[in-house]
Amino acid sequence: IAQFRGDDQKTRIEVYYAVPEERVAHEVAAPGLLDVSVRQGLFLFDAAWDTLSRKVVRVGKMPRVTYDNGRESYLFASEQLIADPGPIYLAAEVEDQETYTVGTFRDSFSVREFGRDSLEVSDLLLARRIVERDSGPFERSRFMILSNPIGRYQRNEQAAFYFEVYNLATNEFGETHYEVTYQVQNLPEVRRAS
């Protein structure tokens, strides 16, 4: 789940999820892309559990990503929602229309409020790949993002991050000048008891 500034004091929420490949009936459409018959539902509720948003769509194609030299494969999907700042509950459901297998996800979080006066940075969206289109305005729709909702990368694999910076000072031509500095480090491996 990543949050970005929306229009009219609202927040744009991008939801990404991964489904294990073996849980969804599919056929190969192209390398890295599968034909599926999935119904996806995303529901937002306020603190009183009143419905704020309900979005149910059919999904026919999903990108396929493999990990651990092909031993694990996942299908990725995404959806965008708009919400007012404040506490919120999210429910997501995915149903395979062939096997009627259902997957669910529930979470609660606080929708951010993005100010208009001081420098602010959106959430960091972890991705496997980001492709910039050649034309169009410099906004979110200019970028095609293959997210990484499970947050795993293989050794020597490229990582990509998408974020937005708001309220930058501009010169007389409307241009900005800023620098992004970041640090990446390996986390120690967690040993699991067998």
PDB file of C-alpha atoms in Angstrom:
ATOM      1  CA  ILE A   1       0.000   0.000   0.000  1.00  0.00           C
ATOM      2  CA  ALA A   2       1.510   3.338  -1.018  1.00  0.00           C
ATOM      3  CA  GLN A   3      -0.004   6.800  -0.546  1.00  0.00           C
ATOM      4  CA  PHE A   4       0.378   9.860  -2.780  1.00  0.00           C
ATOM      5  CA  ARG A   5      -1.128  13.333  -2.873  1.00  0.00           C
ATOM      6  CA  GLY A   6      -4.376  13.468  -4.840  1.00  0.00           C
ATOM      7  CA  ASP A   7      -6.608  16.310  -5.983  1.00  0.00           C
ATOM      8  CA  ASP A   8      -8.945  18.342  -3.738  1.00  0.00           C
ATOM      9  CA  GLN A   9      -7.187  17.484  -0.439  1.00  0.00           C
ATOM     10  CA  LYS A  10      -7.694  13.766  -1.067  1.00  0.00           C
ATOM     11  CA  THR A  11      -5.081  11.020  -1.075  1.00  0.00           C
ATOM     12  CA  ARG A  12      -4.378   8.560  -3.880  1.00  0.00           C
ATOM     13  CA  ILE A  13      -3.828   5.064  -2.516  1.00  0.00           C
ATOM     14  CA  GLU A  14      -2.138   2.450  -4.694  1.00  0.00           C
ATOM     15  CA  VAL A  15      -2.698  -1.138  -3.562  1.00  0.00           C
ATOM     16  CA  TYR A  16      -0.473  -3.946  -4.857  1.00  0.00           C
ATOM     17  CA  TYR A  17      -0.736  -7.639  -4.118  1.00  0.00           C
ATOM     18  CA  ALA A  18       0.790 -10.954  -5.125  1.00  0.00           C
ATOM     19  CA  VAL A  19      -0.973 -14.299  -5.494  1.00  0.00           C
ATOM     20  CA  PRO A  20       0.974 -17.585  -5.614  1.00  0.00           C
ATOM     21  CA  GLU A  21       0.783 -18.851  -9.217  1.00  0.00           C
ATOM     22  CA  GLU A  22      -0.403 -22.323  -8.221  1.00  0.00           C
ATOM     23  CA  ARG A  23      -3.536 -20.801  -6.605  1.00  0.00           C
ATOM     24  CA  VAL A  24      -4.856 -19.338  -9.878  1.00  0.00           C
ATOM     25  CA  ALA A  25      -5.922 -21.230 -13.022  1.00  0.00           C
ATOM     26  CA  HIS A  26      -4.000 -19.705 -15.916  1.00  0.00           C
ATOM     27  CA  GLU A  27      -2.532 -20.059 -19.373  1.00  0.00           C
ATOM     28  CA  VAL A  28       0.611 -18.423 -20.717  1.00  0.00           C
ATOM     29  CA  ALA A  29      -0.258 -15.401 -22.865  1.00  0.00           C
ATOM     30  CA  ALA A  30       3.332 -14.203 -23.399  1.00  0.00           C
ATOM     31  CA  PRO A  31       6.618 -14.477 -21.505  1.00  0.00           C
ATOM     32  CA  GLY A  32       5.937 -13.029 -18.062  1.00  0.00           C
ATOM     33  CA  LEU A  33       2.196 -12.548 -18.728  1.00  0.00           C
ATOM     34  CA  LEU A  34      -0.614 -15.006 -17.951  1.00  0.00           C
ATOM     35  CA  ASP A  35      -4.260 -15.221 -19.020  1.00  0.00           C
ATOM     36  CA  VAL A  36      -6.478 -15.594 -15.946  1.00  0.00           C
ATOM     37  CA  SER A  37     -10.125 -15.280 -14.987  1.00  0.00           C
ATOM     38  CA  VAL A  38     -10.062 -13.463 -11.666  1.00  0.00           C
ATOM     39  CA  ARG A  39     -12.532 -11.201  -9.916  1.00  0.00           C
ATOM     40  CA  GLN A  40     -10.921  -8.601  -7.653  1.00  0.00           C
ATOM     41  CA  GLY A  41     -12.742  -6.596  -5.011  1.00  0.00           C
ATOM     42  CA  LEU A  42     -11.338  -3.697  -2.976  1.00  0.00           C
ATOM     43  CA  PHE A  43     -13.400  -2.113  -0.212  1.00  0.00           C
ATOM     44  CA  LEU A  44     -12.609   0.896   1.978  1.00  0.00           C
ATOM     45  CA  PHE A  45     -14.375   1.505   5.304  1.00  0.00           C
ATOM     46  CA  ASP A  46     -14.130   4.394   7.742  1.00  0.00           C
ATOM     47  CA  ALA A  47     -13.601   4.013  11.503  1.00  0.00           C
ATOM     48  CA  ALA A  48     -17.360   3.356  11.962  1.00  0.00           C
ATOM     49  CA  TRP A  49     -17.201   0.620   9.263  1.00  0.00           C
ATOM     50  CA  ASP A  50     -19.299   2.666   6.838  1.00  0.00           C
ATOM     51  CA  THR A  51     -18.403   1.875   3.213  1.00  0.00           C
ATOM     52  CA  LEU A  52     -16.345   4.640   1.592  1.00  0.00           C
ATOM     53  CA  SER A  53     -15.472   2.868  -1.629  1.00  0.00           C
ATOM     54  CA  ARG A  54     -16.340  -0.410  -3.325  1.00  0.00           C
ATOM     55  CA  LYS A  55     -14.576  -1.501  -6.492  1.00  0.00           C
ATOM     56  CA  VAL A  56     -15.103  -4.934  -8.069  1.00  0.00           C
ATOM     57  CA  VAL A  57     -13.467  -5.687 -11.423  1.00  0.00           C
ATOM     58  CA  ARG A  58     -12.618  -8.673 -13.564  1.00  0.00           C
ATOM     59  CA  VAL A  59      -8.946  -9.220 -14.313  1.00  0.00           C
ATOM     60  CA  GLY A  60      -7.981 -11.138 -17.469  1.00  0.00           C
ATOM     61  CA  LYS A  61      -4.203 -10.777 -17.540  1.00  0.00           C
ATOM     62  CA  MET A  62      -1.641 -10.689 -14.738  1.00  0.00           C
ATOM     63  CA  PRO A  63       2.149 -10.348 -14.860  1.00  0.00           C
ATOM     64  CA  ARG A  64       4.060 -13.373 -13.571  1.00  0.00           C
ATOM     65  CA  VAL A  65       7.253 -12.975 -11.563  1.00  0.00           C
ATOM     66  CA  THR A  66       9.514 -15.818 -10.418  1.00  0.00           C
ATOM     67  CA  TYR A  67      11.839 -16.012  -7.425  1.00  0.00           C
ATOM     68  CA  ASP A  68      14.514 -18.446  -6.237  1.00  0.00           C
ATOM     69  CA  ASN A  69      15.516 -19.567  -9.733  1.00  0.00           C
ATOM     70  CA  GLY A  70      11.965 -20.409 -10.767  1.00  0.00           C
ATOM     71  CA  ARG A  71      10.951 -22.321  -7.638  1.00  0.00           C
ATOM     72  CA  GLU A  72       8.390 -19.697  -6.590  1.00  0.00           C
ATOM     73  CA  SER A  73       6.097 -17.784  -8.945  1.00  0.00           C
ATOM     74  CA  TYR A  74       3.595 -15.038  -8.185  1.00  0.00           C
ATOM     75  CA  LEU A  75       0.972 -13.139 -10.136  1.00  0.00           C
ATOM     76  CA  PHE A  76       0.896  -9.406  -9.449  1.00  0.00           C
ATOM     77  CA  ALA A  77      -2.080  -7.046  -9.537  1.00  0.00           C
ATOM     78  CA  SER A  78      -2.816  -3.469  -8.520  1.00  0.00           C
ATOM     79  CA  GLU A  79      -5.583  -0.952  -8.040  1.00  0.00           C
ATOM     80  CA  GLN A  80      -5.823   2.768  -7.288  1.00  0.00           C
ATOM     81  CA  LEU A  81      -8.282   4.318  -4.823  1.00  0.00           C
ATOM     82  CA  ILE A  82      -9.021   7.860  -3.632  1.00  0.00           C
ATOM     83  CA  ALA A  83      -9.771   8.630   0.039  1.00  0.00           C
ATOM     84  CA  ASP A  84      -9.963  11.474   2.529  1.00  0.00           C
ATOM     85  CA  PRO A  85      -7.261  11.634   5.231  1.00  0.00           C
ATOM     86  CA  GLY A  86      -7.988   9.745   8.446  1.00  0.00           C
ATOM     87  CA  PRO A  87      -8.237   6.201   9.798  1.00  0.00           C
ATOM     88  CA  ILE A  88      -9.368   3.619   7.282  1.00  0.00           C
ATOM     89  CA  TYR A  89      -9.935  -0.110   6.894  1.00  0.00           C
ATOM     90  CA  LEU A  90      -9.119  -1.926   3.675  1.00  0.00           C
ATOM     91  CA  ALA A  91     -10.512  -5.291   2.613  1.00  0.00           C
ATOM     92  CA  ALA A  92      -9.334  -6.996  -0.561  1.00  0.00           C
ATOM     93  CA  GLU A  93     -10.699 -10.191  -2.078  1.00  0.00           C
ATOM     94  CA  VAL A  94      -9.560 -12.166  -5.105  1.00  0.00           C
ATOM     95  CA  GLU A  95     -11.613 -15.000  -6.576  1.00  0.00           C
ATOM     96  CA  ASP A  96     -10.435 -17.392  -9.283  1.00  0.00           C
ATOM     97  CA  GLN A  97     -13.500 -17.763 -11.521  1.00  0.00           C
ATOM     98  CA  GLU A  98     -12.513 -21.291 -12.617  1.00  0.00           C
ATOM     99  CA  THR A  99     -11.697 -22.915  -9.266  1.00  0.00           C
ATOM    100  CA  TYR A 100     -13.653 -20.504  -7.034  1.00  0.00           C
ATOM    101  CA  THR A 101     -10.621 -20.251  -4.770  1.00  0.00           C
ATOM    102  CA  VAL A 102     -10.782 -17.049  -2.737  1.00  0.00           C
ATOM    103  CA  GLY A 103      -7.932 -15.074  -1.227  1.00  0.00           C
ATOM    104  CA  THR A 104      -8.506 -12.253   1.263  1.00  0.00           C
ATOM    105  CA  PHE A 105      -6.476  -9.461   2.807  1.00  0.00           C
ATOM    106  CA  ARG A 106      -7.444  -7.028   5.547  1.00  0.00           C
ATOM    107  CA  ASP A 107      -5.527  -4.069   6.948  1.00  0.00           C
ATOM    108  CA  SER A 108      -6.105  -0.807   8.747  1.00  0.00           C
ATOM    109  CA  PHE A 109      -4.014   2.316   8.417  1.00  0.00           C
ATOM    110  CA  SER A 110      -4.200   6.073   8.540  1.00  0.00           C
ATOM    111  CA  VAL A 111      -4.615   7.886   5.227  1.00  0.00           C
ATOM    112  CA  ARG A 112      -2.034  10.650   5.069  1.00  0.00           C
ATOM    113  CA  GLU A 113      -2.802  14.317   4.626  1.00  0.00           C
ATOM    114  CA  PHE A 114      -0.380  16.057   2.290  1.00  0.00           C
ATOM    115  CA  GLY A 115       0.224  19.737   3.019  1.00  0.00           C
ATOM    116  CA  ARG A 116       0.608  22.430   0.411  1.00  0.00           C
ATOM    117  CA  ASP A 117       3.209  24.636   2.116  1.00  0.00           C
ATOM    118  CA  SER A 118       6.268  22.615   3.124  1.00  0.00           C
ATOM    119  CA  LEU A 119       8.395  20.041   1.333  1.00  0.00           C
ATOM    120  CA  GLU A 120       6.818  16.574   1.512  1.00  0.00           C
ATOM    121  CA  VAL A 121       7.628  13.158   0.099  1.00  0.00           C
ATOM    122  CA  SER A 122       5.078  10.462  -0.700  1.00  0.00           C
ATOM    123  CA  ASP A 123       5.395   6.851   0.368  1.00  0.00           C
ATOM    124  CA  LEU A 124       8.118   4.818  -1.273  1.00  0.00           C
ATOM    125  CA  LEU A 125       6.760   2.311  -3.794  1.00  0.00           C
ATOM    126  CA  LEU A 126       9.036  -0.696  -4.091  1.00  0.00           C
ATOM    127  CA  ALA A 127       9.199  -1.993  -7.680  1.00  0.00           C
ATOM    128  CA  ARG A 128      10.899  -4.573  -9.832  1.00  0.00           C
ATOM    129  CA  ARG A 129      10.879  -2.312 -12.867  1.00  0.00           C
ATOM    130  CA  ILE A 130       9.712   1.180 -13.843  1.00  0.00           C
ATOM    131  CA  VAL A 131       9.343   2.228 -17.469  1.00  0.00           C
ATOM    132  CA  GLU A 132       8.864   5.871 -18.418  1.00  0.00           C
ATOM    133  CA  ARG A 133       6.686   6.611 -21.426  1.00  0.00           C
ATOM    134  CA  ASP A 134       8.160   8.963 -24.015  1.00  0.00           C
ATOM    135  CA  SER A 135       5.393  11.535 -23.935  1.00  0.00           C
ATOM    136  CA  GLY A 136       2.782  13.016 -21.678  1.00  0.00           C
ATOM    137  CA  PRO A 137       2.880  15.221 -18.602  1.00  0.00           C
ATOM    138  CA  PHE A 138       5.276  14.441 -15.763  1.00  0.00           C
ATOM    139  CA  GLU A 139       2.766  12.748 -13.474  1.00  0.00           C
ATOM    140  CA  ARG A 140       2.024   9.219 -12.287  1.00  0.00           C
ATOM    141  CA  SER A 141       0.387   8.121 -15.556  1.00  0.00           C
ATOM    142  CA  ARG A 142       3.703   8.650 -17.369  1.00  0.00           C
ATOM    143  CA  PHE A 143       5.236   5.649 -15.575  1.00  0.00           C
ATOM    144  CA  MET A 144       4.440   1.948 -15.951  1.00  0.00           C
ATOM    145  CA  ILE A 145       5.388   0.228 -12.700  1.00  0.00           C
ATOM    146  CA  LEU A 146       5.842  -3.484 -12.097  1.00  0.00           C
ATOM    147  CA  SER A 147       5.630  -3.411  -8.317  1.00  0.00           C
ATOM    148  CA  ASN A 148       7.215  -5.782  -5.838  1.00  0.00           C
ATOM    149  CA  PRO A 149       4.490  -6.353  -3.224  1.00  0.00           C
ATOM    150  CA  ILE A 150       6.317  -9.207  -1.524  1.00  0.00           C
ATOM    151  CA  GLY A 151       9.384  -7.009  -1.090  1.00  0.00           C
ATOM    152  CA  ARG A 152      11.977  -9.576  -2.150  1.00  0.00           C
ATOM    153  CA  TYR A 153      14.880  -9.224  -4.528  1.00  0.00           C
ATOM    154  CA  GLN A 154      17.372 -11.818  -5.594  1.00  0.00           C
ATOM    155  CA  ARG A 155      21.063 -11.160  -5.170  1.00  0.00           C
ATOM    156  CA  ASN A 156      22.419  -8.967  -7.994  1.00  0.00           C
ATOM    157  CA  GLU A 157      18.890  -8.056  -9.106  1.00  0.00           C
ATOM    158  CA  GLN A 158      18.001  -4.442  -9.883  1.00  0.00           C
ATOM    159  CA  ALA A 159      15.592  -2.665  -7.523  1.00  0.00           C
ATOM    160  CA  ALA A 160      13.471   0.338  -8.466  1.00  0.00           C
ATOM    161  CA  PHE A 161      11.603   2.862  -6.308  1.00  0.00           C
ATOM    162  CA  TYR A 162       8.866   5.320  -7.211  1.00  0.00           C
ATOM    163  CA  PHE A 163       8.045   8.327  -5.057  1.00  0.00           C
ATOM    164  CA  GLU A 164       6.751  11.848  -5.507  1.00  0.00           C
ATOM    165  CA  VAL A 165       8.097  15.081  -4.020  1.00  0.00           C
ATOM    166  CA  TYR A 166       5.639  17.902  -3.354  1.00  0.00           C
ATOM    167  CA  ASN A 167       5.947  21.655  -2.824  1.00  0.00           C
ATOM    168  CA  LEU A 168       9.404  22.118  -4.314  1.00  0.00           C
ATOM    169  CA  ALA A 169      10.514  25.699  -4.759  1.00  0.00           C
ATOM    170  CA  THR A 170      10.606  26.716  -8.439  1.00  0.00           C
ATOM    171  CA  ASN A 171      12.566  29.359 -10.308  1.00  0.00           C
ATOM    172  CA  GLU A 172      11.070  31.958 -12.658  1.00  0.00           C
ATOM    173  CA  PHE A 173      10.795  29.322 -15.415  1.00  0.00           C
ATOM    174  CA  GLY A 174       8.920  26.834 -13.182  1.00  0.00           C
ATOM    175  CA  GLU A 175      11.964  24.573 -12.868  1.00  0.00           C
ATOM    176  CA  THR A 176      13.187  22.903  -9.683  1.00  0.00           C
ATOM    177  CA  HIS A 177      16.630  21.796  -8.608  1.00  0.00           C
ATOM    178  CA  TYR A 178      16.995  19.054  -6.044  1.00  0.00           C
ATOM    179  CA  GLU A 179      19.105  16.004  -5.265  1.00  0.00           C
ATOM    180  CA  VAL A 180      18.007  12.628  -3.924  1.00  0.00           C
ATOM    181  CA  THR A 181      20.358  10.739  -1.624  1.00  0.00           C
ATOM    182  CA  TYR A 182      19.682   7.212  -0.480  1.00  0.00           C
ATOM    183  CA  GLN A 183      21.357   4.320   1.280  1.00  0.00           C
ATOM    184  CA  VAL A 184      20.783   0.591   0.719  1.00  0.00           C
ATOM    185  CA  GLN A 185      21.958  -2.085   3.096  1.00  0.00           C
ATOM    186  CA  ASN A 186      21.511  -5.819   3.477  1.00  0.00           C
ATOM    187  CA  LEU A 187      19.475  -6.992   6.438  1.00  0.00           C
ATOM    188  CA  PRO A 188      20.762  -9.949   8.416  1.00  0.00           C
ATOM    189  CA  GLU A 189      19.089 -13.200   7.490  1.00  0.00           C
ATOM    190  CA  VAL A 190      16.538 -14.510   9.941  1.00  0.00           C
ATOM    191  CA  ARG A 191      17.076 -18.093  10.981  1.00  0.00           C
ATOM    192  CA  ARG A 192      13.932 -20.143  11.098  1.00  0.00           C
ATOM    193  CA  ALA A 193      13.462 -23.110  13.387  1.00  0.00           C
ATOM    194  CA  SER A 194      12.563 -26.311  11.585  1.00  0.00           C
TER     195      SER A 194
END
